[in-house]
């Protein structure tokens, strides 16, 4: 990882974090409603059989609507989605090799099952990754955690997640500074060996450890008793119920009816 | 080796989610009961440390490439199994939400492969057995190396199993395993070397941290074994329930059966079996819709009668063109809806 990409990754991370400070009606919804809807969305998307492509397409309406209503930067999210999960693509890319049975004929061209299922994996990846990013963008990590906690996640885990999140920014900056300083001092590859890495990261670890102890003492002084308090009091009202029932009904409809096939059928009828 | 949602079936993802959620609840209670409350901030900050440490690279000798610390084993050695399990789980939550490293439903699988395995299998059964109570540097090194390699063989094997049970990838089980295991043998060795480097530094600088971790659970092995058993039981139970519901969509199961019995065999003498299967599928299919059944047909049928294939060609051309047209139209409508929503919002502002 070069220096530029290192700082780039950090900036990228911060930008996604800041999206949640928006103040649209979508941002103001109870986070539990948004978490639930995204979970239903993901489960509906991945519950199709592996050769399904067309029936997945209507699901794009959800991330697109969230991007529009939540004022999220579409280009930025699209670039993030384009990175996808490399693991899914790596595994999926073997499908065309192992599954060569021709399933669909488009004129003279036969398309094998492997290519169809590979396309399906890509569409699924875009949708599920998009769903997760949109959730963070309109909710924010802290609120997702508080939603999960109110939905039954143990408090210890929630508090620990919030600690982790608060200190990621502090510590990654420290790590990035150390990495940059070392790279500037190491000409060629000297200084990049595991031996050097061991003491570098070891120092970082010990500093982190001591910092954690100081943080804890400071928090005790301020009256920390094992939980964080929220800035926004959330309430489960009519908008939340409408949001959940509306989207869930739509997802179930898309799951049961292949909308593109329906449309395509109508159009072909018209030209017949 | 982060599992992605795109490769999972709801049955596998849901099962692992439920089992992992139970483990997180149990570990949280354990951390609350047994340990001092200093540990919770320490866990959080050490999780953040993992992100920081991953920004620092090292060169791998004789390959010209560079690597970074994975850290699951390191956290387990420093924090002990319960706290480490929670910390790794929380790191994976952040990775899923911000870096698209593994999906939300895949979290269960990822926490199992990268958290449960090092904390509750490798740590008590390998690391503690070899390291003992007050290890020498050599013993510690051996314990860490072997633990890293074992952990990074079991984890990817979990990935292979989960992918295979989900049935979205067409990779045959053995091929997939043969791809994953050797790569992760190399990764395991590198992870071992790096972990040894960091742990020996800590061992020299602040030995009490490691001793504290080793003495924290004097009889740590037995309860952990009970936990592993409980986890398996929970997974099997939820798996059974989930798959009973999921069996309306027989694709995954049928695919697994086809793989187990071998695709070649299905074509020949076992006509009866897949005819029966096709019958079951016809009755139980979620929706008797062509888009659903047509693709599944050649898969379980293997070879189709020739006449039917010829007859079907013209028809299929029609349906696939209709499919493409429909997809384009739906996509256009979705984009249009997005634009309209955006426009309306802007004019309202």
XYZ file of C-alpha atoms in Angstrom:
621
model
C 0.000 0.000 0.000
C 1.580 3.237 -1.072
C 1.420 6.381 0.970
C -1.130 8.087 -1.246
C -3.575 5.205 -1.101
C -3.100 4.944 2.657
C -4.200 8.503 3.277
C -6.830 8.049 0.593
C -8.333 5.109 2.444
C -8.491 7.146 5.640
C -10.156 10.104 3.947
C -12.596 7.772 2.254
C -13.520 6.228 5.579
C -14.081 9.645 7.150
C -16.232 10.770 4.270
C -18.580 7.821 4.648
C -18.738 8.519 8.366
C -19.726 12.140 7.752
C -22.595 11.304 5.408
C -24.627 10.308 8.450
C -24.621 13.867 9.767
C -27.221 14.768 7.118
C -30.629 15.893 8.272
C -33.159 14.533 5.778
C -36.412 12.835 6.853
C -34.606 9.588 6.103
C -31.802 10.461 8.517
C -34.363 11.296 11.183
C -36.112 7.905 11.062
C -35.601 5.572 13.980
C -32.434 3.598 13.131
C -34.169 0.331 14.025
C -36.549 0.800 11.089
C -33.657 1.275 8.681
C -31.685 -1.677 10.011
C -34.743 -3.926 9.695
C -35.541 -2.814 6.154
C -31.942 -3.318 5.005
C -31.914 -6.805 6.524
C -35.149 -7.728 4.739
C -33.664 -6.271 1.563
C -30.490 -8.350 1.778
C -32.328 -11.544 2.650
C -34.750 -11.093 -0.265
C -31.882 -10.428 -2.656
C -29.859 -13.468 -1.703
C -32.825 -15.822 -1.492
C -33.088 -16.176 -5.274
C -31.722 -19.236 -6.989
C -28.275 -18.898 -8.434
C -29.317 -18.443 -12.063
C -31.553 -15.477 -11.353
C -30.547 -12.164 -12.868
C -33.612 -10.412 -14.235
C -35.768 -10.667 -11.119
C -32.971 -8.999 -9.110
C -33.043 -5.828 -11.168
C -36.143 -4.206 -9.558
C -34.325 -4.267 -6.219
C -32.098 -1.437 -7.467
C -34.982 0.886 -6.655
C -34.135 0.653 -2.948
C -30.519 1.917 -2.955
C -31.411 4.460 -5.640
C -34.317 5.824 -3.617
C -32.175 5.971 -0.467
C -29.440 7.846 -2.339
C -31.957 10.375 -3.658
C -33.948 10.862 -0.476
C -30.929 10.809 1.805
C -28.904 13.270 -0.309
C -26.022 10.806 -0.562
C -23.312 11.407 -3.177
C -24.165 8.849 -5.865
C -20.808 8.960 -7.667
C -18.842 8.399 -4.493
C -21.000 5.429 -3.461
C -20.796 3.981 -6.968
C -17.000 4.133 -6.819
C -17.031 2.408 -3.447
C -19.361 -0.287 -4.755
C -17.123 -0.770 -7.780
C -14.429 -2.108 -5.436
C -16.947 -4.744 -4.273
C -15.910 -7.713 -2.281
C -12.951 -9.172 -4.151
C -13.548 -12.538 -2.554
C -17.013 -12.960 -4.090
C -15.688 -12.097 -7.528
C -12.699 -14.399 -7.151
C -14.945 -17.329 -6.291
C -17.648 -16.403 -8.787
C -15.261 -16.118 -11.690
C -14.895 -19.896 -11.693
C -18.570 -20.426 -12.435
C -18.206 -20.019 -16.234
C -15.420 -22.609 -16.140
C -17.314 -25.283 -14.257
C -20.837 -24.750 -15.445
C -20.936 -24.744 -19.230
C -24.414 -25.934 -19.943
C -26.140 -23.523 -22.315
C -29.206 -22.127 -20.596
C -30.268 -19.131 -22.666
C -30.148 -18.418 -26.381
C -29.946 -14.804 -27.458
C -30.277 -15.126 -31.211
C -27.329 -17.231 -32.372
C -25.371 -16.776 -29.146
C -25.758 -19.363 -26.420
C -25.083 -18.258 -22.874
C -23.924 -20.885 -20.411
C -25.282 -21.302 -16.916
C -21.879 -20.337 -15.504
C -21.963 -16.902 -17.081
C -25.516 -16.361 -15.906
C -24.708 -17.327 -12.331
C -21.571 -15.171 -12.452
C -23.673 -12.211 -13.591
C -26.070 -13.025 -10.773
C -23.213 -12.915 -8.239
C -22.135 -9.506 -9.526
C -25.678 -8.114 -9.334
C -26.101 -9.575 -5.835
C -22.780 -8.055 -4.752
C -23.722 -4.600 -6.030
C -27.091 -4.801 -4.284
C -25.934 -6.159 -0.918
C -22.847 -3.926 -0.715
C -24.957 -0.975 -1.822
C -27.543 -1.777 0.849
C -24.917 -1.807 3.606
C -23.289 1.445 2.445
C -26.643 3.199 2.137
C -27.539 2.065 5.660
C -24.374 3.628 7.089
C -24.869 6.737 4.952
C -28.369 7.519 6.217
C -27.960 6.165 9.747
C -24.388 6.400 10.963
C -22.447 3.826 12.876
C -23.364 5.033 16.352
C -27.063 4.860 15.586
C -26.778 1.449 13.938
C -25.165 0.239 17.155
C -27.833 1.769 19.358
C -30.512 0.247 17.121
C -28.916 -3.176 17.409
C -28.603 -2.744 21.148
C -32.295 -1.939 21.460
C -33.031 -4.962 19.298
C -31.289 -7.181 21.809
C -27.557 -6.937 21.183
C -25.725 -7.299 24.529
C -24.681 -4.025 26.072
C -21.080 -5.052 26.592
C -20.738 -5.703 22.880
C -22.434 -2.414 21.976
C -20.195 -0.358 24.260
C -17.166 -2.167 22.962
C -18.191 -1.478 19.340
C -18.586 2.210 20.128
C -15.155 2.344 21.753
C -13.665 0.622 18.752
C -15.289 3.062 16.396
C -14.220 6.165 18.338
C -10.591 5.108 18.426
C -10.293 3.865 14.861
C -9.810 7.418 13.661
C -7.238 8.248 16.328
C -5.239 5.081 15.950
C -5.332 4.703 12.170
C -3.937 8.207 11.883
C -1.181 7.227 14.255
C -0.533 4.036 12.293
C -0.510 5.935 9.024
C 1.973 8.453 10.444
C 4.282 5.677 11.596
C 4.067 3.923 8.245
C 4.775 7.165 6.403
C 7.736 8.028 8.604
C 9.234 4.605 8.094
C 8.702 4.635 4.346
C 10.430 7.999 4.088
C 13.399 6.632 5.977
C 13.670 3.304 4.200
C 15.338 3.527 0.849
C 14.666 0.585 -1.375
C 13.332 -2.130 0.883
C 15.520 -1.707 3.942
C 13.536 -1.106 7.052
C 10.540 -2.991 5.741
C 11.549 -6.362 7.224
C 9.420 -8.335 9.641
C 11.936 -7.670 12.445
C 11.422 -3.922 12.157
C 7.692 -4.420 11.773
C 7.598 -6.405 14.998
C 9.065 -3.661 17.155
C 7.173 -0.922 15.323
C 3.799 -2.576 15.827
C 4.849 -3.737 19.295
C 5.457 -0.123 20.308
C 2.137 0.895 18.831
C 0.473 -1.919 20.763
C 1.996 -0.922 24.096
C 1.115 2.715 23.541
C -2.431 1.639 22.700
C -2.622 -0.484 25.815
C -1.526 2.356 28.073
C -3.835 4.727 26.282
C -6.770 2.393 26.937
C -5.966 2.408 30.640
C -5.786 6.216 30.710
C -9.033 6.498 28.763
C -10.761 4.228 31.200
C -9.576 6.190 34.222
C -10.580 9.475 32.610
C -14.013 8.096 31.831
C -14.463 6.828 35.381
C -13.647 10.327 36.612
C -16.442 11.649 34.433
C -18.931 9.155 35.764
C -18.814 6.386 33.116
C -20.891 3.453 34.300
C -20.726 1.155 31.324
C -23.028 2.780 28.798
C -23.060 5.589 26.288
C -25.905 8.076 26.045
C -27.612 9.165 22.873
C -27.861 12.644 21.469
C -31.087 12.030 19.568
C -33.944 10.396 21.411
C -35.530 8.037 18.902
C -39.149 7.109 18.796
C -40.968 4.457 16.823
C -43.855 6.344 15.203
C -46.052 6.368 12.122
C -43.262 7.253 9.644
C -41.248 4.264 10.847
C -44.185 1.895 10.489
C -44.951 3.210 7.001
C -41.277 2.933 6.032
C -41.037 -0.679 7.169
C -44.349 -1.919 5.792
C -43.921 -0.093 2.477
C -40.483 -1.398 1.672
C -41.115 -4.878 3.027
C -44.252 -5.219 0.911
C -42.327 -4.060 -2.146
C -39.478 -6.518 -1.513
C -41.922 -9.383 -1.086
C -43.652 -8.394 -4.317
C -40.327 -8.291 -6.169
C -39.413 -11.643 -4.647
C -42.624 -13.296 -5.826
C -43.155 -11.616 -9.198
C -40.466 -11.288 -11.813
C -41.230 -7.698 -12.767
C -38.843 -7.382 -15.747
C -40.251 -10.576 -17.261
C -43.743 -9.194 -16.837
C -42.813 -5.911 -18.519
C -40.908 -7.670 -21.276
C -43.890 -9.919 -21.905
C -46.233 -6.961 -22.241
C -43.910 -5.161 -24.623
C -43.475 -8.247 -26.799
C -47.254 -8.622 -26.883
C -47.600 -5.065 -28.152
C -45.273 -5.698 -31.088
C -46.787 -8.997 -32.033
C -11.215 -14.670 3.266
C -14.174 -12.470 4.075
C -17.359 -14.226 2.976
C -19.650 -11.997 0.930
C -23.444 -11.926 0.998
C -23.449 -12.581 -2.738
C -22.133 -16.116 -2.226
C -24.457 -17.076 0.612
C -27.854 -18.684 0.758
C -30.256 -17.377 3.425
C -30.268 -20.777 5.141
C -26.487 -20.853 5.650
C -26.228 -17.133 6.418
C -29.161 -17.222 8.845
C -27.889 -20.288 10.657
C -24.437 -18.853 11.194
C -25.948 -15.514 12.197
C -28.134 -17.077 14.862
C -25.345 -19.227 16.260
C -22.886 -16.327 16.299
C -25.394 -13.987 17.931
C -25.826 -16.532 20.695
C -22.057 -16.750 21.154
C -21.756 -12.966 21.315
C -24.441 -12.820 23.983
C -22.743 -15.544 25.986
C -19.270 -14.013 25.651
C -20.607 -10.604 26.665
C -22.034 -12.085 29.815
C -18.777 -13.868 30.501
C -16.750 -10.681 30.070
C -19.119 -8.837 32.397
C -19.098 -11.536 35.047
C -15.532 -12.711 35.150
C -13.406 -9.774 34.275
C -12.845 -6.310 35.550
C -14.647 -3.551 33.676
C -11.327 -2.147 32.488
C -11.449 -4.761 29.821
C -14.286 -3.288 27.747
C -12.479 -0.051 26.799
C -9.292 -2.060 26.339
C -11.065 -4.386 23.907
C -12.454 -1.483 21.903
C -9.169 0.342 21.674
C -7.279 -2.846 20.784
C -9.796 -3.456 17.989
C -8.977 -0.003 16.681
C -5.300 -0.888 17.038
C -5.858 -3.725 14.579
C -6.960 -1.245 11.924
C -3.917 0.904 12.674
C -1.550 -2.064 12.559
C -2.944 -3.046 9.175
C -1.766 0.262 7.797
C 1.832 -0.786 8.456
C 3.269 -3.211 5.931
C 6.297 -5.425 5.851
C 8.065 -7.107 2.981
C 7.829 -10.871 2.705
C 11.306 -12.273 2.059
C 11.984 -13.861 -1.334
C 8.613 -12.960 -2.834
C 8.842 -9.235 -3.462
C 5.356 -8.740 -2.103
C 4.266 -7.179 1.139
C 1.792 -8.252 3.793
C 0.123 -7.009 6.918
C -1.033 -8.395 10.220
C -4.350 -10.275 10.357
C -4.428 -10.094 14.116
C -7.089 -12.569 15.266
C -4.543 -14.783 16.986
C -2.668 -11.810 18.455
C -5.851 -10.497 20.078
C -6.690 -13.927 21.465
C -3.241 -14.267 22.998
C -3.459 -10.821 24.591
C -7.089 -10.755 25.710
C -8.090 -14.378 26.209
C -10.890 -16.097 24.268
C -14.080 -14.302 25.422
C -12.840 -10.762 25.074
C -10.944 -11.538 21.867
C -14.014 -13.120 20.291
C -16.037 -9.965 20.937
C -13.247 -7.729 19.694
C -12.801 -9.631 16.449
C -16.572 -9.654 15.931
C -16.711 -5.890 16.342
C -13.821 -5.380 13.925
C -15.725 -7.463 11.375
C -18.874 -5.371 11.897
C -16.952 -2.212 11.038
C -15.304 -3.861 8.047
C -18.677 -5.005 6.717
C -20.283 -1.586 7.104
C -17.489 0.674 5.899
C -15.164 -1.331 3.707
C -17.577 -3.751 2.057
C -15.287 -6.496 3.376
C -17.831 -9.249 3.802
C -21.568 -8.650 3.960
C -24.063 -8.042 6.731
C -25.694 -11.438 6.522
C -22.269 -12.996 5.998
C -21.192 -11.556 9.357
C -22.178 -14.772 11.081
C -19.898 -16.797 8.833
C -17.051 -14.315 9.108
C -17.236 -14.107 12.884
C -17.179 -17.879 13.020
C -14.264 -18.331 10.606
C -12.102 -15.534 11.927
C -13.262 -15.170 15.531
C -14.711 -18.393 16.857
C -12.022 -20.617 15.361
C -8.984 -18.773 16.782
C -10.635 -17.964 20.124
C -12.510 -21.133 20.978
C -10.812 -23.862 18.987
C -7.198 -22.935 18.297
C -6.515 -21.040 21.527
C -7.582 -23.683 24.067
C -6.704 -26.780 22.071
C -3.441 -25.711 20.435
C -1.940 -22.543 21.864
C -2.486 -23.197 25.557
C -1.516 -26.835 25.307
C 1.852 -25.970 23.771
C 2.600 -22.729 25.594
C 1.744 -23.975 29.073
C 1.568 -21.607 32.014
C 4.883 -19.786 31.982
C 6.372 -20.378 28.558
C 9.938 -19.791 27.435
C 10.527 -17.753 24.292
C 11.031 -20.920 22.230
C 7.837 -22.541 23.492
C 5.899 -19.371 22.837
C 7.243 -19.165 19.296
C 6.346 -22.782 18.569
C 2.876 -22.354 20.039
C 2.172 -19.224 17.996
C 3.488 -20.657 14.719
C 1.447 -23.838 14.990
C -1.660 -21.947 16.143
C -1.440 -19.504 13.255
C -1.129 -22.296 10.712
C -3.938 -24.391 12.213
C -6.202 -21.354 12.496
C -5.612 -20.325 8.921
C -6.336 -23.834 7.703
C -9.585 -24.185 9.641
C -10.882 -20.695 8.800
C -10.673 -21.055 5.014
C -12.083 -24.551 5.315
C -15.086 -22.957 6.988
C -15.353 -20.605 4.027
C -15.254 -23.547 1.627
C -17.972 -25.387 3.562
C -20.219 -22.334 3.815
C -19.849 -21.552 0.130
C -20.482 -25.142 -0.790
C -23.620 -25.434 1.352
C -24.921 -22.169 -0.114
C -24.607 -23.429 -3.672
C -24.224 -20.061 -5.411
C -20.710 -20.801 -6.610
C -20.244 -23.578 -9.142
C -16.783 -24.469 -7.854
C -16.669 -28.156 -6.966
C -15.927 -28.737 -3.297
C -12.582 -30.464 -3.774
C -11.322 -27.910 -6.306
C -12.283 -25.054 -4.035
C -10.605 -26.675 -1.054
C -7.477 -27.357 -3.117
C -7.397 -23.704 -4.120
C -7.949 -22.296 -0.650
C -5.911 -24.518 1.658
C -2.403 -24.173 0.091
C -2.769 -20.387 -0.297
C -3.723 -20.137 3.344
C -0.857 -22.367 4.391
C 1.448 -19.634 3.084
C -0.681 -16.912 4.663
C -0.702 -18.840 7.946
C 3.089 -19.061 8.016
C 3.414 -15.334 7.355
C 0.795 -14.539 10.007
C 2.661 -16.783 12.438
C 5.989 -15.053 11.823
C 4.466 -11.599 12.245
C 2.543 -12.552 15.385
C 5.701 -14.051 16.864
C 7.557 -10.810 16.124
C 4.950 -8.657 17.872
C 4.352 -11.015 20.789
C 8.070 -11.445 21.496
C 8.408 -7.683 21.603
C 5.583 -7.447 24.133
C 7.035 -10.439 26.005
C 10.323 -8.584 26.439
C 8.897 -5.137 27.108
C 5.937 -5.950 29.339
C 5.946 -9.641 30.222
C 3.153 -9.158 32.754
C 0.634 -8.608 29.957
C 1.237 -12.079 28.543
C 1.449 -13.734 31.940
C -1.772 -12.043 32.941
C -3.480 -13.422 29.865
C -2.135 -16.935 30.422
C -3.121 -17.028 34.082
C -6.535 -15.452 33.601
C -8.244 -18.768 32.885
C -6.482 -21.462 34.882
C -8.907 -24.191 33.922
C -9.737 -22.645 30.599
C -9.886 -25.763 28.477
C -12.901 -27.628 29.785
C -15.547 -24.865 29.728
C -14.410 -23.875 26.267
C -15.036 -27.350 25.008
C -18.561 -27.137 26.363
C -18.949 -23.861 24.497
C -17.832 -25.456 21.242
C -20.345 -28.257 21.738
C -23.127 -25.798 22.572
C -22.293 -23.795 19.491
C -22.484 -26.850 17.263
C -25.800 -27.878 18.794
C -27.222 -24.396 18.264
C -25.993 -24.347 14.673
C -27.523 -27.733 13.904
C -30.826 -26.801 15.540
C -31.196 -23.449 13.783
C -29.878 -24.985 10.584
C -32.579 -27.610 10.773
C -35.331 -25.077 11.383
C -34.115 -22.666 8.741
C -33.626 -25.317 6.123
C -37.051 -26.770 6.844
C -38.502 -23.396 5.900
C -36.071 -22.923 3.073
C -36.886 -26.270 1.509
C -39.677 -24.626 -0.431
C -36.910 -23.471 -2.694
C -35.088 -26.725 -3.273
C -32.295 -25.303 -5.337
C -29.515 -25.396 -2.752
C -30.367 -28.803 -1.377
C -30.837 -30.315 -4.784
C -27.550 -28.877 -5.925
C -25.842 -30.364 -2.910
C -27.386 -33.763 -3.640
C -26.268 -33.520 -7.241
C -22.737 -32.790 -6.082
C -22.661 -35.526 -3.499
C -23.914 -38.211 -5.837
C -21.813 -36.828 -8.681
C -23.234 -35.135 -11.749
C -22.057 -37.911 -14.039
C -23.966 -40.542 -12.142
C -27.151 -38.504 -12.270
C -27.232 -38.588 -16.035
C -27.095 -42.342 -16.322
C -28.497 -45.055 -14.132
C -30.089 -42.815 -11.562
C -32.736 -41.437 -13.866
C -35.285 -42.357 -11.265
C -33.728 -40.176 -8.614
C -33.667 -36.987 -10.532
C -37.001 -37.597 -12.094
C -38.329 -37.903 -8.558
C -36.444 -34.796 -7.554
C -37.847 -32.887 -10.489
C -41.291 -34.001 -9.430
C -40.693 -32.820 -5.891
C -39.407 -29.564 -7.234
C -42.425 -29.129 -9.460
C -44.688 -29.505 -6.463
C -42.698 -27.448 -4.030
C -41.384 -24.659 -6.257
C -41.856 -21.314 -4.638
C -43.688 -19.958 -7.638
C -44.624 -21.869 -10.772
C -43.034 -19.151 -12.835
C -40.955 -19.844 -15.908
C -38.050 -17.689 -14.824
C -37.786 -19.841 -11.773
C -37.994 -23.264 -13.162
C -36.457 -23.037 -16.531
C -32.936 -22.373 -15.388
C -33.155 -25.032 -12.742
C -34.336 -27.668 -15.171
C -31.191 -28.479 -17.112
C -29.309 -28.573 -13.883
C -31.174 -31.441 -12.345
C -32.263 -32.993 -15.581
C -28.760 -33.172 -16.997
C -29.695 -34.122 -20.540
C -32.999 -33.144 -22.016
C -34.909 -35.198 -24.535
C -33.848 -33.914 -27.926
C -37.208 -33.147 -29.398
C -38.161 -30.994 -26.504
C -34.971 -28.997 -26.788
C -35.602 -28.245 -30.473
C -39.172 -27.279 -29.876
C -38.163 -25.091 -27.008
C -35.577 -23.094 -28.953
C -37.861 -20.633 -30.703
C -39.926 -20.240 -27.599
C -36.875 -19.626 -25.487
C -35.554 -17.009 -27.889
C -38.799 -15.157 -27.379
C -38.686 -15.339 -23.607
C -35.032 -14.332 -23.358
C -35.521 -11.282 -25.575
C -38.538 -10.375 -23.492
C -36.355 -10.831 -20.416
C -33.663 -8.470 -21.697
C -36.209 -5.842 -22.721
C -37.933 -6.130 -19.376
C -34.670 -5.805 -17.452
C -33.689 -2.667 -19.340
C -37.093 -1.172 -18.793
C -37.131 -1.927 -15.066
C -33.669 -0.461 -14.670
C -34.734 2.684 -16.523
C -37.804 2.983 -14.305
C -35.723 2.576 -11.139
C -33.275 5.271 -12.287
C -36.151 7.527 -13.260
C -37.729 7.094 -9.831
C -34.415 8.050 -8.244
C -34.164 11.190 -10.368
C -37.758 12.222 -9.740
C -37.316 11.801 -5.980
C -34.159 13.898 -6.115
C -35.770 16.608 -8.256
C -38.811 16.811 -6.056
C -36.639 17.182 -3.013
C -34.597 19.946 -4.580
C -37.636 21.922 -5.637
C -39.078 21.492 -2.163
C -35.963 22.932 -0.559
